[in-house]
PDB file of C-alpha atoms in Angstrom:
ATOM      1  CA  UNK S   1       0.000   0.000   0.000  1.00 64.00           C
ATOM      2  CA  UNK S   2       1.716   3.742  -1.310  1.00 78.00           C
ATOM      3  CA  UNK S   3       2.212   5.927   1.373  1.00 92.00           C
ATOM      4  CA  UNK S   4       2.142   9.628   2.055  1.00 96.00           C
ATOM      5  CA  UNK S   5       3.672  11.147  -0.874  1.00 97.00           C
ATOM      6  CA  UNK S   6       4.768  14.941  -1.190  1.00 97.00           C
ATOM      7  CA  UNK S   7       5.857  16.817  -4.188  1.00 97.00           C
ATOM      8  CA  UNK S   8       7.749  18.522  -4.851  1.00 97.00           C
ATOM      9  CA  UNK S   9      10.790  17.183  -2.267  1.00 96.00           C
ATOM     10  CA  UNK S  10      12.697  20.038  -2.358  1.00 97.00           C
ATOM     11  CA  UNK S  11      11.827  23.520  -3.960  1.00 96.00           C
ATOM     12  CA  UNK S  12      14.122  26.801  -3.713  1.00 98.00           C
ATOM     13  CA  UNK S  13      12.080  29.875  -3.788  1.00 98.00           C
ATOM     14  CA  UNK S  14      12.907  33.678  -4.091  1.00 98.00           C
ATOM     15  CA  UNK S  15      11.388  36.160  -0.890  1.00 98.00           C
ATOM     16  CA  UNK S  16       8.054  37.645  -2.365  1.00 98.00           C
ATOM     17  CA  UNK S  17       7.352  34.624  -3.906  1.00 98.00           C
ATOM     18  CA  UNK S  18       4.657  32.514  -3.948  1.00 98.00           C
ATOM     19  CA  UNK S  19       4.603  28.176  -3.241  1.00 98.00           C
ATOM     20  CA  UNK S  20       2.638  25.357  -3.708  1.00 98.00           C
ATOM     21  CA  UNK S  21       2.858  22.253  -2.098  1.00 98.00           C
ATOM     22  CA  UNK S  22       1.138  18.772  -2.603  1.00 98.00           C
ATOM     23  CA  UNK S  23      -0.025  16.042  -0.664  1.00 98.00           C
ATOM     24  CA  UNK S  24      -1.370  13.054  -1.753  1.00 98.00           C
ATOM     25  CA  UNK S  25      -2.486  10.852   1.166  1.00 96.00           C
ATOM     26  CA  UNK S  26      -2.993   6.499   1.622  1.00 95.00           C
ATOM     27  CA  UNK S  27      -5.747   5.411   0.197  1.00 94.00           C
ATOM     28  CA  UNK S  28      -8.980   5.459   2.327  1.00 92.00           C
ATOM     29  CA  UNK S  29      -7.677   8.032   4.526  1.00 92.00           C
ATOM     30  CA  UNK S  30      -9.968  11.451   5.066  1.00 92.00           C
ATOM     31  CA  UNK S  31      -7.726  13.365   6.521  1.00 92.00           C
ATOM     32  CA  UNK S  32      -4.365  15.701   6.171  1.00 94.00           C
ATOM     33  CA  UNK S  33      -2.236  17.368   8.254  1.00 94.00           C
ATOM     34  CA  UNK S  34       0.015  20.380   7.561  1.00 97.00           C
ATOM     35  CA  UNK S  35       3.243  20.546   9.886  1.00 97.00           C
ATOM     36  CA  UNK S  36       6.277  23.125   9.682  1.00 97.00           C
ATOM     37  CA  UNK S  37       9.542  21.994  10.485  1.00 95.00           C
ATOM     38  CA  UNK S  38      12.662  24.201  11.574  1.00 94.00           C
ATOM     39  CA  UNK S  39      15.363  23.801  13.857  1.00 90.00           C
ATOM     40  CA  UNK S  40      14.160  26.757  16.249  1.00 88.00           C
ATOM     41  CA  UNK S  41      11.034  25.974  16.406  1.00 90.00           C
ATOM     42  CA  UNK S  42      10.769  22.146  16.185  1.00 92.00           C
ATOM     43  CA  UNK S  43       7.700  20.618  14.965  1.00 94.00           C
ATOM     44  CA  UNK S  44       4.801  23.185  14.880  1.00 95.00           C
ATOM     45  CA  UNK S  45       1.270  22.338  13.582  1.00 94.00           C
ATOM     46  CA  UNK S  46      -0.570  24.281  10.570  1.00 96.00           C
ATOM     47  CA  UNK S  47      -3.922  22.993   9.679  1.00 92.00           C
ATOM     48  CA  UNK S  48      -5.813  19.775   9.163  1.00 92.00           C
ATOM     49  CA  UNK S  49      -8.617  18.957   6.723  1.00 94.00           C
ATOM     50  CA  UNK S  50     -11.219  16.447   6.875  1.00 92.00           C
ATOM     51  CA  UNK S  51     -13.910  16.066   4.012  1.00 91.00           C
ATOM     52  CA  UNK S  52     -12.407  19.335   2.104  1.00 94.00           C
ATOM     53  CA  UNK S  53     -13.390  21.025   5.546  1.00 94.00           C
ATOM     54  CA  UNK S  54     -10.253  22.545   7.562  1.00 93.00           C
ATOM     55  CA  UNK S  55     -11.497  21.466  11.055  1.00 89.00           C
ATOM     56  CA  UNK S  56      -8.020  23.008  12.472  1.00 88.00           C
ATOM     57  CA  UNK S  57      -5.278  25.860  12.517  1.00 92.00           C
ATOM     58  CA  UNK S  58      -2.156  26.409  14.233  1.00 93.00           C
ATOM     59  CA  UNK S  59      -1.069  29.673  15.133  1.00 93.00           C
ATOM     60  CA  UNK S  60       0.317  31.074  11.508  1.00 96.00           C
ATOM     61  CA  UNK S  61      -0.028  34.007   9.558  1.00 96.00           C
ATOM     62  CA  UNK S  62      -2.730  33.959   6.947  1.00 96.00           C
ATOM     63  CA  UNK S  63       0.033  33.658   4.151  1.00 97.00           C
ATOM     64  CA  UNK S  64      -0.422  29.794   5.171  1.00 98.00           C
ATOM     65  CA  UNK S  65      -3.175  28.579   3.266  1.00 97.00           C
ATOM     66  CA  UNK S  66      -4.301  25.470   2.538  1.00 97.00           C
ATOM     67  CA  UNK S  67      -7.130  22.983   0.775  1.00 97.00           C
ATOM     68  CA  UNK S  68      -8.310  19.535  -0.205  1.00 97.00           C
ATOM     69  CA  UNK S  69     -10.070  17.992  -2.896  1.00 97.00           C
ATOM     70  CA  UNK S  70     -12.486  15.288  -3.114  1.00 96.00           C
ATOM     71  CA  UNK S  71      -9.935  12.690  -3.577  1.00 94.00           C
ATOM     72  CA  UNK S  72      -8.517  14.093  -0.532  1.00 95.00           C
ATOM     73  CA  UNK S  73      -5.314  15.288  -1.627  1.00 97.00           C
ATOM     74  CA  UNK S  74      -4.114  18.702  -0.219  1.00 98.00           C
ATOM     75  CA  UNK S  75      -2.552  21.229  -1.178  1.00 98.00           C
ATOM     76  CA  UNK S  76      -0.975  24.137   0.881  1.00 98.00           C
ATOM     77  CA  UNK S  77       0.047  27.846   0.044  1.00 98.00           C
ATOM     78  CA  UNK S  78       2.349  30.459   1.020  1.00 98.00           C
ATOM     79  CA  UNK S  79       1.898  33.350  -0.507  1.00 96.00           C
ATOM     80  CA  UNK S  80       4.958  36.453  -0.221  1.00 97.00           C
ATOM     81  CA  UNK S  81       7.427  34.142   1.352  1.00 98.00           C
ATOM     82  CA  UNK S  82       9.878  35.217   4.004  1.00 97.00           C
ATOM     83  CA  UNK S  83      13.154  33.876   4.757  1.00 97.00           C
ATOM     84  CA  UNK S  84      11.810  32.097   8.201  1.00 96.00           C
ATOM     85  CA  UNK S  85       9.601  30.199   6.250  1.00 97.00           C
ATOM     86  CA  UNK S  86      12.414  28.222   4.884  1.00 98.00           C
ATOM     87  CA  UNK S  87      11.948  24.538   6.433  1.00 97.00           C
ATOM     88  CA  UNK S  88      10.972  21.233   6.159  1.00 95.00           C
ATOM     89  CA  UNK S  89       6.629  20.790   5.544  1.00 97.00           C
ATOM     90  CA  UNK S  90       5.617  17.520   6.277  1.00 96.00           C
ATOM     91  CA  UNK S  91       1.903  16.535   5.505  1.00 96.00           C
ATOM     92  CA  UNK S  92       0.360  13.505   7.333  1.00 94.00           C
ATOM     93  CA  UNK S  93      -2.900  11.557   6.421  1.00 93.00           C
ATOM     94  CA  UNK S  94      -5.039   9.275   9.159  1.00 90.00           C
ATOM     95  CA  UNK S  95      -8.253   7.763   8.553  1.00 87.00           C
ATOM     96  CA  UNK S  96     -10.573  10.129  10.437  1.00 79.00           C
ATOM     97  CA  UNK S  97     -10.098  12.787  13.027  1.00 70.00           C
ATOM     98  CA  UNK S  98     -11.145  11.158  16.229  1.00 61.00           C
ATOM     99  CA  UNK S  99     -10.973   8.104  18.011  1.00 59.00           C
ATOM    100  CA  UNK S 100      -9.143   4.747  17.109  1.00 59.00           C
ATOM    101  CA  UNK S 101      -8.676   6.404  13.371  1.00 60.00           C
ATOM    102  CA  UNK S 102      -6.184   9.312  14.480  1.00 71.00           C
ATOM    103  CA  UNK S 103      -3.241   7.345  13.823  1.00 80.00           C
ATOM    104  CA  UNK S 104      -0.886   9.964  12.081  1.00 87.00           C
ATOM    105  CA  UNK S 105       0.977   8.500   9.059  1.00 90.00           C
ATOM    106  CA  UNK S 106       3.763  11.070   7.597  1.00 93.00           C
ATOM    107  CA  UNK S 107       5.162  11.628   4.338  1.00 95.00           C
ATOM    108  CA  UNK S 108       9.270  12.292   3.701  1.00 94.00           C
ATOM    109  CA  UNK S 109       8.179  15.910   3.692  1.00 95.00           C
ATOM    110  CA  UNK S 110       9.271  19.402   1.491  1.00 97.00           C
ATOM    111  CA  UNK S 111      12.438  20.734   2.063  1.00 96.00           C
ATOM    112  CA  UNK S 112      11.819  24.927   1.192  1.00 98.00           C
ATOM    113  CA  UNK S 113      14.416  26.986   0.831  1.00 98.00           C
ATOM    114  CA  UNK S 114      13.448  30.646   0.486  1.00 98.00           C
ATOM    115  CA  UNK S 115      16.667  32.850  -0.353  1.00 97.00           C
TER     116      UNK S 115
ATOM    117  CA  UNK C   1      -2.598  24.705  26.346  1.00 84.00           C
ATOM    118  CA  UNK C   2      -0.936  20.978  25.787  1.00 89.00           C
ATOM    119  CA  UNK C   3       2.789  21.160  25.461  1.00 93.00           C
ATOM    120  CA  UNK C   4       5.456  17.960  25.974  1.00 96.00           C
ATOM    121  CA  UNK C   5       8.437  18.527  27.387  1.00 96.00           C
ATOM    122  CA  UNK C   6      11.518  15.472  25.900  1.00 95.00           C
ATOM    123  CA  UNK C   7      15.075  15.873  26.882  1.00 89.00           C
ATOM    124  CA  UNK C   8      17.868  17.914  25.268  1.00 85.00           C
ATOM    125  CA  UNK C   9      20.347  16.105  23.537  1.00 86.00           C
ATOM    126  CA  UNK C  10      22.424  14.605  21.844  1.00 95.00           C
ATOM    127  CA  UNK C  11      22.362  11.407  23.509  1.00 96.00           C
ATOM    128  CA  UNK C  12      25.505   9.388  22.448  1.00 97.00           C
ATOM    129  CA  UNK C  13      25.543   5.900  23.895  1.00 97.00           C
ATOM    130  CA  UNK C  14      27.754   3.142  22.952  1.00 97.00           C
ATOM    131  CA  UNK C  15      26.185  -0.052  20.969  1.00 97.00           C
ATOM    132  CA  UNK C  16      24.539  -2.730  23.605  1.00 97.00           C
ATOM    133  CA  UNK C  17      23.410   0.577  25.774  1.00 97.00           C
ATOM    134  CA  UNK C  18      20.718   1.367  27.717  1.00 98.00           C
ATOM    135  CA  UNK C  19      18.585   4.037  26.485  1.00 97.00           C
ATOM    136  CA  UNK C  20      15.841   6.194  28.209  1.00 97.00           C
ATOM    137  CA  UNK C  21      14.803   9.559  26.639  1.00 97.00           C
ATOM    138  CA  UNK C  22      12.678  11.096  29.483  1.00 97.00           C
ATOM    139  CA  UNK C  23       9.319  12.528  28.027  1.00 98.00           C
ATOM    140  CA  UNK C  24       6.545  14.452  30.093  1.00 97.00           C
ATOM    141  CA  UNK C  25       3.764  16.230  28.914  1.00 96.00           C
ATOM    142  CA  UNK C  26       0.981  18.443  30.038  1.00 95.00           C
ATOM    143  CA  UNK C  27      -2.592  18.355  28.921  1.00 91.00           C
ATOM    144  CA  UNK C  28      -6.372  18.646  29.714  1.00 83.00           C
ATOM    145  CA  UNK C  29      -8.408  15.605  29.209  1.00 80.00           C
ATOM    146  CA  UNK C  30      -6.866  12.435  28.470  1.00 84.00           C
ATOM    147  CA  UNK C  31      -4.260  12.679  25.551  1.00 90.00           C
ATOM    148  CA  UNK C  32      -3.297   9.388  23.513  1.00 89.00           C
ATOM    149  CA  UNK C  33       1.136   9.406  23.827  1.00 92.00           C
ATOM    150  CA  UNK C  34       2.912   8.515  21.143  1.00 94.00           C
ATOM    151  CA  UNK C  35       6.783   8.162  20.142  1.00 96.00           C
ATOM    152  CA  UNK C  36       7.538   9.183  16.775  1.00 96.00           C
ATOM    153  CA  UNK C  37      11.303   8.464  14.808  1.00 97.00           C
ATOM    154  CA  UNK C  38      13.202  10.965  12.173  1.00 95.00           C
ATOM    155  CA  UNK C  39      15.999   9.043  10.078  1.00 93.00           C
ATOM    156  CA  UNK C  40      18.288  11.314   8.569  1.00 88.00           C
ATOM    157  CA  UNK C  41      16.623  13.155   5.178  1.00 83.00           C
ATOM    158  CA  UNK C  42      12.685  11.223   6.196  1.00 86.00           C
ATOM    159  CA  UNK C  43       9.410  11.436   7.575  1.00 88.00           C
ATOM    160  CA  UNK C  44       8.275  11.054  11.006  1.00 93.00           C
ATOM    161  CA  UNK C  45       7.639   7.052  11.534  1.00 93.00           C
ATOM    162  CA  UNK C  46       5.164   6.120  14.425  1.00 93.00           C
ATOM    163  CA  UNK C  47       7.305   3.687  16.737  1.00 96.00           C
ATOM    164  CA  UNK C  48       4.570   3.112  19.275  1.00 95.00           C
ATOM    165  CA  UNK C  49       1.749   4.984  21.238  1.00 92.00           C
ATOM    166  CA  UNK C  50      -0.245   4.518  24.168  1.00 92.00           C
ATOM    167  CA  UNK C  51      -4.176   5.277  24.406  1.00 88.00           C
ATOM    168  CA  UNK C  52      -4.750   5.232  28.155  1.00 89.00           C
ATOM    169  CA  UNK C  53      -3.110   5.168  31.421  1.00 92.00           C
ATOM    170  CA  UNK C  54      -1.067   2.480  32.170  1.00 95.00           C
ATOM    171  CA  UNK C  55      -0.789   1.365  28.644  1.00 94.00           C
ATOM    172  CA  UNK C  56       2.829  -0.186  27.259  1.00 97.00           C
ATOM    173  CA  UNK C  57       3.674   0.526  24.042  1.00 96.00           C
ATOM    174  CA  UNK C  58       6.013  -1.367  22.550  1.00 97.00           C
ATOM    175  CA  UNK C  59       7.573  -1.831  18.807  1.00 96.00           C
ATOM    176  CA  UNK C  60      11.336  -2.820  17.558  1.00 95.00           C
ATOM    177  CA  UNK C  61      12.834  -3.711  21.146  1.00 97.00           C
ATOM    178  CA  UNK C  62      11.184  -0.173  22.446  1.00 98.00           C
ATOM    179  CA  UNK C  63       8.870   0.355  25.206  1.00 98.00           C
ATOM    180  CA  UNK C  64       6.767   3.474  26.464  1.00 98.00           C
ATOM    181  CA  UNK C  65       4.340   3.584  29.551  1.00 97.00           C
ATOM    182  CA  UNK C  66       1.659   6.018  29.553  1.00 96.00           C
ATOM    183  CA  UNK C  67       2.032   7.006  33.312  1.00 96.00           C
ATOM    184  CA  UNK C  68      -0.911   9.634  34.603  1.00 94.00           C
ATOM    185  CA  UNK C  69      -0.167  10.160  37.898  1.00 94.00           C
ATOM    186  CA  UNK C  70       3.672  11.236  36.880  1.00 95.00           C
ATOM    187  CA  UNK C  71       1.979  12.692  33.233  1.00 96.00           C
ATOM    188  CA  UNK C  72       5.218  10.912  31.510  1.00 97.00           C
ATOM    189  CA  UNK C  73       6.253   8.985  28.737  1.00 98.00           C
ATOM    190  CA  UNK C  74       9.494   7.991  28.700  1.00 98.00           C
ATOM    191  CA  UNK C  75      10.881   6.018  25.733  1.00 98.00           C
ATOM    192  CA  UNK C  76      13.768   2.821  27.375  1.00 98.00           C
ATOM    193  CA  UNK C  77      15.755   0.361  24.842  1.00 98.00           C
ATOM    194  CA  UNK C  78      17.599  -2.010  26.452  1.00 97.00           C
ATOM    195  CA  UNK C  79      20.138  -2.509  23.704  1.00 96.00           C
ATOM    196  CA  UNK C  80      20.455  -0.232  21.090  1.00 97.00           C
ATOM    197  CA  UNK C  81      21.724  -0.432  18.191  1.00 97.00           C
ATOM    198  CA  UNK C  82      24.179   1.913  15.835  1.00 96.00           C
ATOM    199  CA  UNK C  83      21.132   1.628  12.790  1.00 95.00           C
ATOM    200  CA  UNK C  84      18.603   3.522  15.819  1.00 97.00           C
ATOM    201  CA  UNK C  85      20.595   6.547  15.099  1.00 97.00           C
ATOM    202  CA  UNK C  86      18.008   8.728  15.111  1.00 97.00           C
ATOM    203  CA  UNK C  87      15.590  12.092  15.980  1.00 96.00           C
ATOM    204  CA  UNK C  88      13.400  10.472  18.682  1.00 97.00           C
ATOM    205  CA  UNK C  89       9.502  12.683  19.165  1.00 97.00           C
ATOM    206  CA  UNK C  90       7.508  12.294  22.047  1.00 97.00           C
ATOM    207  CA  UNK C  91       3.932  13.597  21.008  1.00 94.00           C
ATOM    208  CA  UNK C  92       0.310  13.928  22.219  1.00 92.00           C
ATOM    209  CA  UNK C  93      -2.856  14.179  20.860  1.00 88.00           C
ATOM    210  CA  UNK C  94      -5.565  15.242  23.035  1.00 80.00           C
ATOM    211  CA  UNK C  95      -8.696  13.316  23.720  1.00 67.00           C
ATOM    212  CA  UNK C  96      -8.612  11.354  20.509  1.00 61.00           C
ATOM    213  CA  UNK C  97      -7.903  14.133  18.153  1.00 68.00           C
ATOM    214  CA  UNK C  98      -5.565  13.640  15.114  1.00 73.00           C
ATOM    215  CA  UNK C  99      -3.845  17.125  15.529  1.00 84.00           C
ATOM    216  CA  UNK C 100      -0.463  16.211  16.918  1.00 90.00           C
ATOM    217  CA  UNK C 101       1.702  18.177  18.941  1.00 92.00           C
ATOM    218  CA  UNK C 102       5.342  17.638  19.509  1.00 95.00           C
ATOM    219  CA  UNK C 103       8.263  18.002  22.193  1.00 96.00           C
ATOM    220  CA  UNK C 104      11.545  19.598  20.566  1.00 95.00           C
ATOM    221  CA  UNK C 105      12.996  15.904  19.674  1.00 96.00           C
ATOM    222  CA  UNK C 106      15.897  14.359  20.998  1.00 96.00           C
ATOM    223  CA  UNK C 107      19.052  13.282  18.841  1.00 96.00           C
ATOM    224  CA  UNK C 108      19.938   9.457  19.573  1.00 97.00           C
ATOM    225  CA  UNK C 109      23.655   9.063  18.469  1.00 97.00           C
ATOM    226  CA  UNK C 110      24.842   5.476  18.570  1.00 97.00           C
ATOM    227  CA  UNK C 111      28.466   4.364  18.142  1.00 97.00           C
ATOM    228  CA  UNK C 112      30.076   0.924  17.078  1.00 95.00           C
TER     229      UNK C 112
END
């Protein structure tokens, strides 16, 4: 069974610009999970989407942005990028959002670089 | 708000060790625990979780008890190995929610 799989892996962006990122999740699962990486910071949630619903946010700017699609891949957005937001995003799909389903399963994640 | 608390490291043991990475976490409700791994250049990997008080997780030779009364975690090996080089993440998830969130990772460094 495929995993969590995030494109691109690794992207290099220019401040001011804008990003996409991708998620496709396992099969069967519902919903996605948005986390940002960094070394200062550590592992810091951004938003989770169930049935092309977000049904969470972390504590980011608006420039995060994010949606899914009825297949229940996600996508997520940064719009004017800053230098902090280089880091690693990693995207995570489970089966549902509550209960016995909320196992977390992780893709290898998008290394940004914004210069 | 929920926040877990793991250990600075690195940790550098020598192969055959003992490991503990001390986790602790506070919360309101009753959080599921879990133990996640980083490999160099991956994902997060689940290694085990615990649903409940008194639970034992276990997975790969490691073993985490959900303790209440202390509100800890703690990750023990008894032998590790050089290839469990890794980022070790205690996390929680509270009352059965998917939303994760994370200690600061600890750095297992294993030598020959």
């Amino acid at each position: 069974k495929a995993g969590v799989t995030q494109t691109p892996r690794y992207l290099i962006k220019t401040r001011g610009q804008q990003v996409t990122l991708s998620c496709s999740p396992i099969s069967g699962h519902r919903s996605v999970s948005w986390y940002q990486q960094t070394p200062g910071q550590g592992l810091q949630f951004l938003f989770e989407y169930f049935s092309e619903t977000q049904r969470n946010k972390g504590n980011f700017p608006g420039r995060f942005s994010g949606r899914q699609f009825s297949n229940s891949r996600s996508e997520m957005n940064v719009s004017t990028l800053e230098l902090g937001d280089s880091a690693l995003y990693l995207c995570a799909s489970s089966l549902g959002l509550a209960g016995a389903n909320t196992e977390a399963f992780f893709g290898q994640g998008t290394r940004l670089t914004v210069v | 708000g929920d926040s877990v608390t793991q250990m600075e490291g690195p940790v550098t043991l020598s192969e055959e060790a003992f490991l503990t990475i001390n986790c602790t976490y506070t919360a309101t409700g009753y959080p599921s625990l879990f133990w996640y791994v980083q490999y160099p250049g991956e994902g997060l990997q689940l290694l085990l979780k615990a649903t409940k008080a008194d639970d034992k997780g276990s997975n790969k030779g490691f073993e985490a008890t959900y303790r209440k009364e202390t509100t800890s975690f703690h990750l023990e090996k008894g032998s590790v190995q050089v290839s469990d080089s890794a980022v070790y993440f205690c996390a929680l998830s509270d009352q059965g929610y998917s939303t994760l969130t994370f200690g600061k990772g600890t750095m297992l460094l294993v030598s020959p």
